[in-house]
Amino acid sequence: MTDTGFRELGRTAMEALAAGELAAGSRAVGLDLPDIFVDEGARWLWRYRLAQIDADPEGAAWCVRQIVLGTVTDDTEDADGGAGADAGRGDADPGDELRGTREVAVGHVGFHGPPDEAGMVEVGYVIAPAYRRRGYARAGLAELLRRCAADPSVRVVRAAVSPDNAASLATLAPFGFTHVGEQWDERDGRELLYERPARAE
């Protein structure tokens, strides 16, 4: 997997994305955001998170999503349209100096809100189809768990996953989550509930 970074998706960007304005949201964060940031589910999410922030400004930090950043390599094709046609000839490829890396937004991760009375927070993660199966969801989840471990108000971390979402279940597998039950979500239907301690006992 390539290197992973994170950038906060602030209120200005969320307001633009909630209105379906992908270009304005991209300008607000200085990145070209993929279409998953303005699909139906995402627009609902931004509206919901903005309402949470308005209702509880002190809990805003728990409602702002983090953009997951991946690093990709730009390859320059040769005149015949083939990448690296001179590779293996012993001479340096004249296109090498034109190749470089750049950061791209591959998805977003975050919490569903501040810790509740029992110290429980719920995590969520979304990765664009073109960047799935590269470890970005696991990297994003690891970052959320790191933040939970550093906050003494968090005792339990929860994830709610559709039973047929094999990829999301696989994302949870290395992190010690235990199946604790299920729930019915008005938008997503039946969900399996998984939890783990915020810190190692």
Coordinates of C-alpha atoms in Angstrom, one line a residue:
M1 CA 0.0 0.0 0.0
T2 CA 1.2 3.5 -0.7
D3 CA 1.7 6.1 2.0
T4 CA -1.5 7.4 3.7
G5 CA -2.2 10.9 5.2
F6 CA -5.2 12.7 6.5
R7 CA -6.7 16.2 6.0
E8 CA -9.6 17.7 7.9
L9 CA -12.8 18.2 5.9
G10 CA -14.0 21.5 7.4
R11 CA -17.4 23.2 7.6
T12 CA -17.0 25.2 4.4
A13 CA -16.2 22.1 2.4
M14 CA -19.1 20.2 4.0
E15 CA -21.6 22.9 3.2
A16 CA -20.5 22.9 -0.4
L17 CA -20.6 19.1 -0.7
A18 CA -24.0 18.9 1.1
A19 CA -25.3 21.1 -1.8
G20 CA -23.7 18.7 -4.3
E21 CA -21.0 21.3 -5.3
L22 CA -18.0 19.0 -5.8
A23 CA -15.8 21.7 -7.4
A24 CA -16.4 24.2 -4.5
G25 CA -15.8 21.5 -1.9
S26 CA -12.6 20.6 -3.7
R27 CA -11.4 24.2 -3.7
A28 CA -12.2 24.5 0.0
V29 CA -9.8 21.6 0.8
G30 CA -7.2 22.2 -2.0
L31 CA -7.8 18.7 -3.4
D32 CA -9.7 17.2 -6.3
L33 CA -12.3 15.1 -4.4
P34 CA -13.8 12.0 -6.0
D35 CA -17.5 11.7 -6.8
I36 CA -18.2 9.7 -3.6
F37 CA -18.1 13.0 -1.7
V38 CA -21.3 14.1 -3.4
D39 CA -23.3 10.9 -4.0
E40 CA -26.7 10.7 -2.3
G41 CA -25.3 9.0 0.9
A42 CA -22.5 11.6 1.2
R43 CA -24.8 14.6 0.8
W44 CA -27.1 13.2 3.5
L45 CA -24.0 12.6 5.7
W46 CA -22.7 16.2 5.3
R47 CA -26.2 17.6 6.2
Y48 CA -26.4 15.4 9.2
R49 CA -22.9 16.2 10.5
L50 CA -23.5 20.0 10.0
A51 CA -26.7 19.7 12.0
Q52 CA -24.8 17.9 14.8
I53 CA -22.2 20.6 14.9
D54 CA -24.9 23.3 15.1
A55 CA -26.6 21.5 17.9
D56 CA -23.4 20.7 19.9
P57 CA -20.5 23.1 18.9
E58 CA -18.3 21.6 21.6
G59 CA -18.5 18.2 20.0
A60 CA -17.7 19.5 16.5
A61 CA -14.3 17.8 16.5
W62 CA -16.0 14.4 16.7
C63 CA -18.3 15.2 13.7
V64 CA -15.8 16.5 11.2
R65 CA -14.6 13.9 8.8
Q66 CA -11.0 13.3 7.8
I67 CA -10.1 13.0 4.1
V68 CA -7.9 9.9 3.5
L69 CA -4.9 10.9 1.3
G70 CA -3.1 8.4 -0.9
T71 CA 0.2 8.9 -2.8
V72 CA 0.2 7.9 -6.4
T73 CA 2.8 7.9 -9.1
D74 CA 2.2 9.7 -12.4
D75 CA 3.7 7.8 -15.3
T76 CA 4.6 9.5 -18.5
E77 CA 4.1 7.4 -21.6
D78 CA 6.6 7.5 -24.5
A79 CA 5.7 8.6 -28.0
D80 CA 4.5 5.2 -29.0
G81 CA 2.0 5.2 -26.1
G82 CA 3.8 2.5 -24.0
A83 CA 5.0 3.2 -20.5
G84 CA 8.7 2.6 -19.9
A85 CA 9.5 1.4 -23.4
D86 CA 13.2 2.0 -22.8
A87 CA 13.3 0.0 -19.6
G88 CA 15.9 -2.7 -19.6
R89 CA 18.0 -1.1 -22.4
G90 CA 20.6 0.1 -19.9
D91 CA 20.0 3.8 -20.8
A92 CA 18.0 6.1 -18.6
D93 CA 14.4 6.5 -19.7
P94 CA 14.0 10.1 -20.8
G95 CA 10.6 10.2 -19.3
D96 CA 11.8 9.4 -15.8
E97 CA 12.3 13.1 -14.9
L98 CA 8.7 13.7 -15.8
R99 CA 7.4 11.1 -13.4
G100 CA 6.5 12.1 -9.9
T101 CA 4.1 11.5 -7.0
R102 CA 1.1 13.4 -5.9
E103 CA -1.5 13.2 -3.1
V104 CA -5.0 12.2 -4.0
A105 CA -8.2 12.0 -2.0
V106 CA -9.2 8.4 -1.8
G107 CA -12.0 8.5 0.7
H108 CA -13.1 9.8 4.1
V109 CA -13.2 8.4 7.7
G110 CA -14.6 9.7 10.9
F111 CA -16.8 9.3 14.0
H112 CA -20.5 9.4 14.2
G113 CA -20.4 11.9 17.0
P114 CA -18.8 12.5 20.4
P115 CA -18.5 9.7 23.0
D116 CA -21.8 8.9 24.7
E117 CA -22.4 8.5 28.4
A118 CA -20.7 5.1 28.4
G119 CA -17.7 6.4 26.5
M120 CA -18.6 4.7 23.3
V121 CA -17.9 6.2 19.8
E122 CA -18.8 4.7 16.5
V123 CA -16.5 4.8 13.5
G124 CA -17.2 5.0 9.8
Y125 CA -15.1 4.8 6.6
V126 CA -15.7 5.2 2.9
I127 CA -13.1 4.6 0.1
A128 CA -13.7 5.4 -3.5
P129 CA -14.0 2.3 -5.7
A130 CA -10.9 3.0 -7.7
Y131 CA -8.8 2.9 -4.5
R132 CA -10.3 -0.1 -2.7
R133 CA -8.4 -3.2 -1.7
R134 CA -5.2 -1.2 -1.3
G135 CA -5.3 -0.9 2.5
Y136 CA -6.7 2.6 2.7
A137 CA -9.7 1.7 4.8
R138 CA -7.5 -0.1 7.3
A139 CA -5.1 2.8 7.4
G140 CA -8.0 5.2 8.1
L141 CA -9.5 2.9 10.8
A142 CA -6.1 2.7 12.4
E143 CA -5.9 6.5 12.6
L144 CA -9.3 6.7 14.2
L145 CA -8.3 4.0 16.7
R146 CA -5.1 6.0 17.5
R147 CA -7.2 9.0 18.3
C148 CA -9.5 7.1 20.5
A149 CA -6.7 5.6 22.4
A150 CA -5.3 9.1 23.1
D151 CA -8.6 10.4 24.5
P152 CA -9.4 9.3 28.0
S153 CA -13.1 10.0 27.5
V154 CA -13.4 7.1 25.0
R155 CA -13.7 3.6 26.4
V156 CA -15.3 1.6 23.6
V157 CA -15.1 1.8 19.8
R158 CA -18.1 0.5 17.7
A159 CA -18.5 -0.2 14.1
A160 CA -21.9 -1.1 12.4
V161 CA -21.5 -3.1 9.2
S162 CA -24.0 -4.5 6.7
P163 CA -23.9 -8.4 6.9
D164 CA -23.2 -8.6 3.1
N165 CA -20.3 -6.0 3.2
A166 CA -17.5 -8.5 3.2
A167 CA -14.8 -5.8 2.5
S168 CA -15.8 -3.8 5.6
L169 CA -15.9 -6.9 7.7
A170 CA -12.4 -7.8 6.5
T171 CA -11.3 -4.2 7.4
L172 CA -12.3 -4.8 11.0
A173 CA -10.7 -8.2 11.3
P174 CA -7.1 -7.3 12.3
F175 CA -8.2 -4.8 15.0
G176 CA -9.7 -7.0 17.6
F177 CA -13.4 -6.1 17.1
T178 CA -15.9 -8.6 18.6
H179 CA -19.4 -9.1 17.3
V180 CA -21.8 -7.9 20.1
G181 CA -25.2 -7.8 18.4
E182 CA -27.1 -6.2 15.6
Q183 CA -29.5 -3.3 14.9
W184 CA -31.9 -2.0 12.2
D185 CA -30.8 1.3 10.6
E186 CA -33.5 3.3 8.9
R187 CA -31.2 4.1 5.9
D188 CA -29.0 1.0 5.8
G189 CA -31.2 -1.8 7.1
R190 CA -29.8 -4.6 9.2
E191 CA -26.4 -4.0 10.6
L192 CA -24.0 -6.2 12.6
L193 CA -22.4 -4.4 15.6
Y194 CA -18.8 -4.9 16.5
E195 CA -16.9 -3.4 19.4
R196 CA -13.4 -3.2 20.9
P197 CA -11.8 -1.4 23.9
A198 CA -10.3 2.0 23.0
R199 CA -7.1 0.9 24.7
A200 CA -5.4 -2.4 25.3
E201 CA -6.3 -3.8 28.7

